[in-house]
Amino acid sequence: MHFIRRPSWALKESAVTPEHLALNRRGFLRGAAALSATAIPGAAAAQGNFLGKLFGQADVSQYLDFPPFEPKPALNPEYADAGREVTAERINATYNNFYEFGTSKTIYAEAQVLPTDGWTVTIDGMVEEAKTIAFEDLLKAVQIEERVVRHRCVEGWSMVAPWIGFPITELNKLVKPLSGAKYLRFESFDKPEVASGQRSRTSPWPYTEGVTIEEAQNELSFLVVGAYGKVLHKQFGAPIRLHLPWKYGFKSIKSIERITFTDERPVSYWEELQAREYGFWANVNPEVAHPRWSQATERVIGEVEQRIPTVIYNGYGEQVASLYAGLEAKYADRLWR
Ligand code: MTE
């Protein structure tokens, strides 16, 4: 097992307090002055930088400078409104988790070194037509749309993102999955020469994730190739990432290089590091706490900070609850962590 280098949310509470708990305890969810008083090193640094951006102290425009996504995709009317305000681009794109580039929330500058030209995606395993396809050719082979969806991190913060992309089901026509395939395994890049966070070989790089075939075939399972009307920002996981809005954000793997149809349940990066806390299913549920903090509420990241109740499946129960019917007894709280 590879342990040692862990981000804040995988460290023992004695080492680092999760940022939302640090904030809660001090009872300051509004205002920069109070935030500057925080004494939690990792969280404080990220938080301070973040608020710097919020209050316009830093010019981040160069990190938002991506070409428009062309042709402009149609907005899917089913997902035109997430019931909450869309998070401003400069906030969303400067507060990210992308551990290949470091453990802070402010990896947006460092992530720009990720080379995405010539990117290919290999789709293989239990399929009739395995292939490695150039990213540009993949775009031409699928139906692209825009969706506005909620994004809830296991750390207790949330945003709303306007993603451009396509449902995973679009891959079926490209590779023709075999009937025995039960899971999809996703694998990101392994480039320690450019990604400083990967230079330590104590973590199980590359980042990997997995879902069941039934989850992958759900209309909400989305491969993201653009955001805010633009080609996908590097810090969001260019050129192609997953987004599963009913699950905690760590399931939404960035910068995908390989998608494998398999009959073996994949063990993800986080499951390998800390299975008790970051399991396979990781469905959002306010009633099942993370072993070290509550999931009952979330901090909505935005110009004005808000704390709101978290809702089961992040509000997407209508689309996904049937996937888990009857599984609760079998998996107990594992469905939720
Ligand atoms: N994918 C890769 N390759 N590396 C990562 O570190 N972090 C995950 C997920 N996908 C991560 C990743 C986590 S913990 C979260 S919350 C989301 O990406 C963050 O997505 P965002 O930066 O767009 O908010």
Tab-separated table of N, CA and C and ligand atoms in Angstrom, residues 9 96-100 151 153 157 163 188 207 236 241 249-250 252-254, ligand 1:
chain	number	residue	atom	x	y	z
A	9	TRP	N	-8.053	16.155	3.414
A	9	TRP	CA	-9.214	15.358	3.783
A	9	TRP	C	-8.889	13.884	3.952
A	96	ASN	N	-9.765	24.421	-6.582
A	96	ASN	CA	-9.883	23.090	-7.189
A	96	ASN	C	-9.120	22.040	-6.396
A	97	ASN	N	-9.515	20.813	-6.582
A	97	ASN	CA	-8.718	19.677	-6.121
A	97	ASN	C	-8.132	18.993	-7.349
A	98	PHE	N	-6.814	18.919	-7.380
A	98	PHE	CA	-6.126	18.250	-8.493
A	98	PHE	C	-4.749	17.894	-7.941
A	99	TYR	N	-4.725	16.778	-7.192
A	99	TYR	CA	-3.557	16.460	-6.373
A	99	TYR	C	-2.308	16.159	-7.170
A	100	GLU	N	-2.463	15.890	-8.450
A	100	GLU	CA	-1.280	15.724	-9.292
A	100	GLU	C	-0.442	17.006	-9.284
A	151	HIS	N	-22.214	20.323	-7.807
A	151	HIS	CA	-20.938	19.634	-7.591
A	151	HIS	C	-20.653	19.721	-6.095
A	153	CYS	N	-18.300	18.408	-2.951
A	153	CYS	CA	-17.072	17.720	-2.537
A	153	CYS	C	-17.285	17.040	-1.191
A	157	TRP	N	-17.871	21.306	0.744
A	157	TRP	CA	-18.155	22.526	-0.017
A	157	TRP	C	-18.846	22.135	-1.328
A	163	TRP	N	-21.209	22.673	-17.351
A	163	TRP	CA	-20.280	21.786	-18.073
A	163	TRP	C	-20.721	21.604	-19.519
A	188	SER	N	-6.404	8.252	-15.038
A	188	SER	CA	-5.860	9.551	-15.425
A	188	SER	C	-4.396	9.385	-15.842
A	207	TYR	N	-4.233	8.507	-10.765
A	207	TYR	CA	-5.560	8.620	-10.161
A	207	TYR	C	-6.499	7.713	-10.959
A	236	PHE	N	-9.638	22.205	-14.376
A	236	PHE	CA	-10.851	21.390	-14.244
A	236	PHE	C	-10.615	19.946	-14.691
A	241	ARG	N	-12.837	14.995	-18.452
A	241	ARG	CA	-13.015	14.491	-17.090
A	241	ARG	C	-14.415	13.912	-16.954
A	249	GLY	N	-17.382	14.588	-4.983
A	249	GLY	CA	-16.560	15.039	-6.116
A	249	GLY	C	-15.350	14.193	-6.427
A	250	PHE	N	-14.825	13.452	-5.451
A	250	PHE	CA	-13.603	12.700	-5.750
A	250	PHE	C	-13.830	11.599	-6.774
A	252	SER	N	-15.297	12.110	-9.503
A	252	SER	CA	-15.294	12.758	-10.824
A	252	SER	C	-13.862	12.978	-11.304
A	253	ILE	N	-13.256	11.925	-11.761
A	253	ILE	CA	-11.836	11.901	-12.130
A	253	ILE	C	-11.531	12.854	-13.297
A	254	LYS	N	-10.406	13.529	-13.162
A	254	LYS	CA	-9.981	14.514	-14.170
A	254	LYS	C	-8.966	13.910	-15.155
B	1	MTE	N1	-9.069	13.882	-10.588
B	1	MTE	C1	-7.730	13.789	-10.590
B	1	MTE	N2	-7.107	13.252	-11.657
B	1	MTE	N3	-6.985	14.238	-9.543
B	1	MTE	C2	-7.579	14.770	-8.428
B	1	MTE	O1	-6.874	15.140	-7.482
B	1	MTE	N4	-9.665	15.367	-7.303
B	1	MTE	C3	-11.057	14.969	-7.150
B	1	MTE	C4	-11.837	15.095	-8.461
B	1	MTE	N5	-11.075	14.541	-9.566
B	1	MTE	C5	-8.989	14.859	-8.398
B	1	MTE	C6	-9.712	14.428	-9.519
B	1	MTE	C7	-11.738	15.722	-6.115
B	1	MTE	S1	-11.308	15.335	-4.521
B	1	MTE	C8	-12.699	16.638	-6.388
B	1	MTE	S2	-13.632	17.348	-5.176
B	1	MTE	C9	-12.943	17.093	-7.760
B	1	MTE	O2	-12.092	16.467	-8.714
B	1	MTE	C10	-12.728	18.582	-7.829
B	1	MTE	O3	-13.152	19.084	-9.056
B	1	MTE	P1	-13.052	20.660	-9.317
B	1	MTE	O4	-11.641	21.065	-9.101
B	1	MTE	O5	-13.540	20.874	-10.699
B	1	MTE	O6	-13.948	21.307	-8.278
